[in-house]
Amino acid sequence: METVKFTVPGAPKGKARARTVRSKGGGTFSYTPEGTMLYENLIKCCYRQESNNIVFNDGQPLKVTIIAYYPIVKSTSKKKKQQMLEDLMFPTKKPDIDNIAKSILDALNKLAYRDDTQVVTLHMEKHYAEDPRVEVEIEEIKNG
């Protein structure tokens, strides 16, 4: 069974909603905000570097584990920082856990797998770390 693990450096980012605007002609169109596109491109690059171009088979059920490590603000006291690093405090702040998952899963569409409908199990966690990042693991689930 195939497994791919990779890390996206930097603070976790959630998928922003598409923006809809009116054109001068009166019609409307939607677009993905630039920050979201840049982050999804970073995710794709990180996957490509670690995956050896693995594409999970069409219809293959997948388990995805995403662990988001949030930065600790510099002004945090030593005591509080230690509690954060020991998982005695958790990041109950934005981006929301589901928006982080959406960023990761959407970025990997047609790259790691045909469609994120193949993901049948999703495990996510939010933690603090001195080295902010998002760690991703994609595993095949044996059919039958």
Short mmCIF file of C-alpha atoms in Angstrom, two decimals:
data_model
loop_
_atom_site.label_atom_id
_atom_site.label_comp_id
_atom_site.label_asym_id
_atom_site.label_seq_id
_atom_site.Cartn_x
_atom_site.Cartn_y
_atom_site.Cartn_z
CA MET A 1 0.00 0.00 0.00
CA GLU A 2 1.27 3.44 -0.96
CA THR A 3 1.78 6.23 1.57
CA VAL A 4 3.00 9.75 0.90
CA LYS A 5 4.11 12.15 3.65
CA PHE A 6 5.03 15.77 3.08
CA THR A 7 5.31 19.06 4.97
CA VAL A 8 4.07 22.48 3.94
CA PRO A 9 6.27 25.12 5.64
CA GLY A 10 4.82 28.20 7.32
CA ALA A 11 1.68 29.01 9.26
CA PRO A 12 -1.42 27.03 8.27
CA LYS A 13 -3.78 28.81 5.90
CA GLY A 14 -7.43 28.10 5.28
CA LYS A 15 -9.18 28.18 1.94
CA ALA A 16 -10.77 31.57 1.39
CA ARG A 17 -14.21 31.78 -0.19
CA ALA A 18 -14.38 32.54 -3.89
CA ARG A 19 -15.08 36.22 -4.59
CA THR A 20 -17.90 37.21 -6.92
CA VAL A 21 -17.84 40.59 -8.62
CA ARG A 22 -19.91 42.41 -11.21
CA SER A 23 -18.31 43.25 -14.52
CA LYS A 24 -18.86 46.58 -16.27
CA GLY A 25 -21.22 44.81 -18.67
CA GLY A 26 -23.53 43.85 -15.79
CA GLY A 27 -22.61 40.17 -15.58
CA THR A 28 -20.90 38.52 -12.65
CA PHE A 29 -17.90 36.25 -12.34
CA SER A 30 -16.16 34.47 -9.50
CA TYR A 31 -12.46 34.07 -8.80
CA THR A 32 -10.23 32.48 -6.18
CA PRO A 33 -8.35 35.05 -4.04
CA GLU A 34 -4.63 35.32 -4.84
CA GLY A 35 -3.52 34.26 -1.33
CA THR A 36 -5.45 31.00 -1.63
CA MET A 37 -4.01 30.28 -5.08
CA LEU A 38 -0.45 30.92 -3.85
CA TYR A 39 -0.91 28.64 -0.83
CA GLU A 40 -2.41 25.86 -2.95
CA ASN A 41 0.55 26.15 -5.34
CA LEU A 42 2.93 25.80 -2.37
CA ILE A 43 1.06 22.65 -1.28
CA LYS A 44 1.38 21.22 -4.81
CA CYS A 45 5.13 21.94 -4.92
CA CYS A 46 5.68 20.29 -1.52
CA TYR A 47 3.71 17.21 -2.64
CA ARG A 48 5.68 16.93 -5.89
CA GLN A 49 9.01 17.10 -4.02
CA GLU A 50 8.16 14.22 -1.70
CA SER A 51 5.80 12.00 -3.70
CA ASN A 52 7.92 10.65 -6.57
CA ASN A 53 4.93 11.62 -8.74
CA ILE A 54 2.64 9.08 -7.09
CA VAL A 55 -0.97 9.40 -8.23
CA PHE A 56 -3.37 7.27 -6.21
CA ASN A 57 -5.56 5.11 -8.46
CA ASP A 58 -8.95 6.37 -9.54
CA GLY A 59 -11.52 5.16 -7.03
CA GLN A 60 -8.86 4.07 -4.49
CA PRO A 61 -10.16 4.95 -1.00
CA LEU A 62 -7.73 7.15 0.93
CA LYS A 63 -7.04 8.17 4.51
CA VAL A 64 -5.60 11.66 4.95
CA THR A 65 -4.00 12.91 8.16
CA ILE A 66 -3.37 16.66 8.48
CA ILE A 67 -1.58 18.12 11.49
CA ALA A 68 -1.44 21.92 11.54
CA TYR A 69 1.22 23.58 13.70
CA TYR A 70 0.44 27.21 14.49
CA PRO A 71 3.11 29.79 15.33
CA ILE A 72 3.53 31.03 18.89
CA VAL A 73 3.33 34.81 19.19
CA LYS A 74 6.69 36.29 20.26
CA SER A 75 5.13 38.20 23.16
CA THR A 76 3.88 34.95 24.77
CA SER A 77 5.23 34.39 28.29
CA LYS A 78 7.72 31.54 28.83
CA LYS A 79 5.23 29.67 31.03
CA LYS A 80 2.42 29.93 28.49
CA LYS A 81 4.78 29.05 25.63
CA GLN A 82 5.86 25.88 27.46
CA GLN A 83 2.21 24.93 27.98
CA MET A 84 1.57 25.41 24.26
CA LEU A 85 4.54 23.26 23.28
CA GLU A 86 3.45 20.51 25.72
CA ASP A 87 -0.08 20.46 24.25
CA LEU A 88 -1.60 21.82 27.44
CA MET A 89 -3.03 24.67 25.33
CA PHE A 90 -4.39 24.40 21.81
CA PRO A 91 -4.91 26.98 19.03
CA THR A 92 -8.62 27.79 19.14
CA LYS A 93 -8.25 30.47 16.50
CA LYS A 94 -8.45 30.94 12.75
CA PRO A 95 -8.00 29.44 10.32
CA ASP A 96 -10.72 26.94 11.07
CA ILE A 97 -9.70 23.30 10.89
CA ASP A 98 -12.16 22.55 8.06
CA ASN A 99 -10.79 25.40 5.91
CA ILE A 100 -7.25 24.06 6.34
CA ALA A 101 -8.46 20.64 5.18
CA LYS A 102 -10.20 22.23 2.19
CA SER A 103 -6.97 24.00 1.16
CA ILE A 104 -4.95 20.80 1.33
CA LEU A 105 -7.50 18.47 -0.26
CA ASP A 106 -8.43 20.86 -3.09
CA ALA A 107 -4.78 21.59 -3.92
CA LEU A 108 -4.11 17.85 -4.33
CA ASN A 109 -7.06 17.27 -6.71
CA LYS A 110 -5.86 15.88 -10.04
CA LEU A 111 -2.31 15.75 -8.63
CA ALA A 112 -2.28 13.14 -5.86
CA TYR A 113 -5.68 11.69 -6.74
CA ARG A 114 -8.41 12.14 -9.34
CA ASP A 115 -10.79 13.81 -6.90
CA ASP A 116 -11.00 14.38 -3.15
CA THR A 117 -14.11 12.19 -3.11
CA GLN A 118 -11.55 9.37 -2.77
CA VAL A 119 -10.80 10.58 0.77
CA VAL A 120 -12.97 8.44 3.03
CA THR A 121 -11.12 9.05 6.30
CA LEU A 122 -9.82 12.42 7.45
CA HIS A 123 -7.91 12.96 10.69
CA MET A 124 -6.98 16.51 11.68
CA GLU A 125 -5.27 18.19 14.62
CA LYS A 126 -4.21 21.71 15.56
CA HIS A 127 -1.14 22.32 17.74
CA TYR A 128 1.37 25.06 18.52
CA ALA A 129 5.02 24.83 17.48
CA GLU A 130 8.08 27.04 17.20
CA ASP A 131 8.33 25.86 13.59
CA PRO A 132 4.87 26.49 12.05
CA ARG A 133 3.93 24.04 9.31
CA VAL A 134 1.32 21.59 8.09
CA GLU A 135 2.20 17.89 7.97
CA VAL A 136 0.19 15.75 5.57
CA GLU A 137 0.04 11.99 5.16
CA ILE A 138 -1.99 10.24 2.45
CA GLU A 139 -2.49 6.48 2.76
CA GLU A 140 -4.27 3.95 0.61
CA ILE A 141 -6.98 1.99 2.35
CA LYS A 142 -7.12 -1.64 1.26
CA ASN A 143 -10.34 -2.39 -0.59
CA GLY A 144 -12.04 -5.61 0.50
#
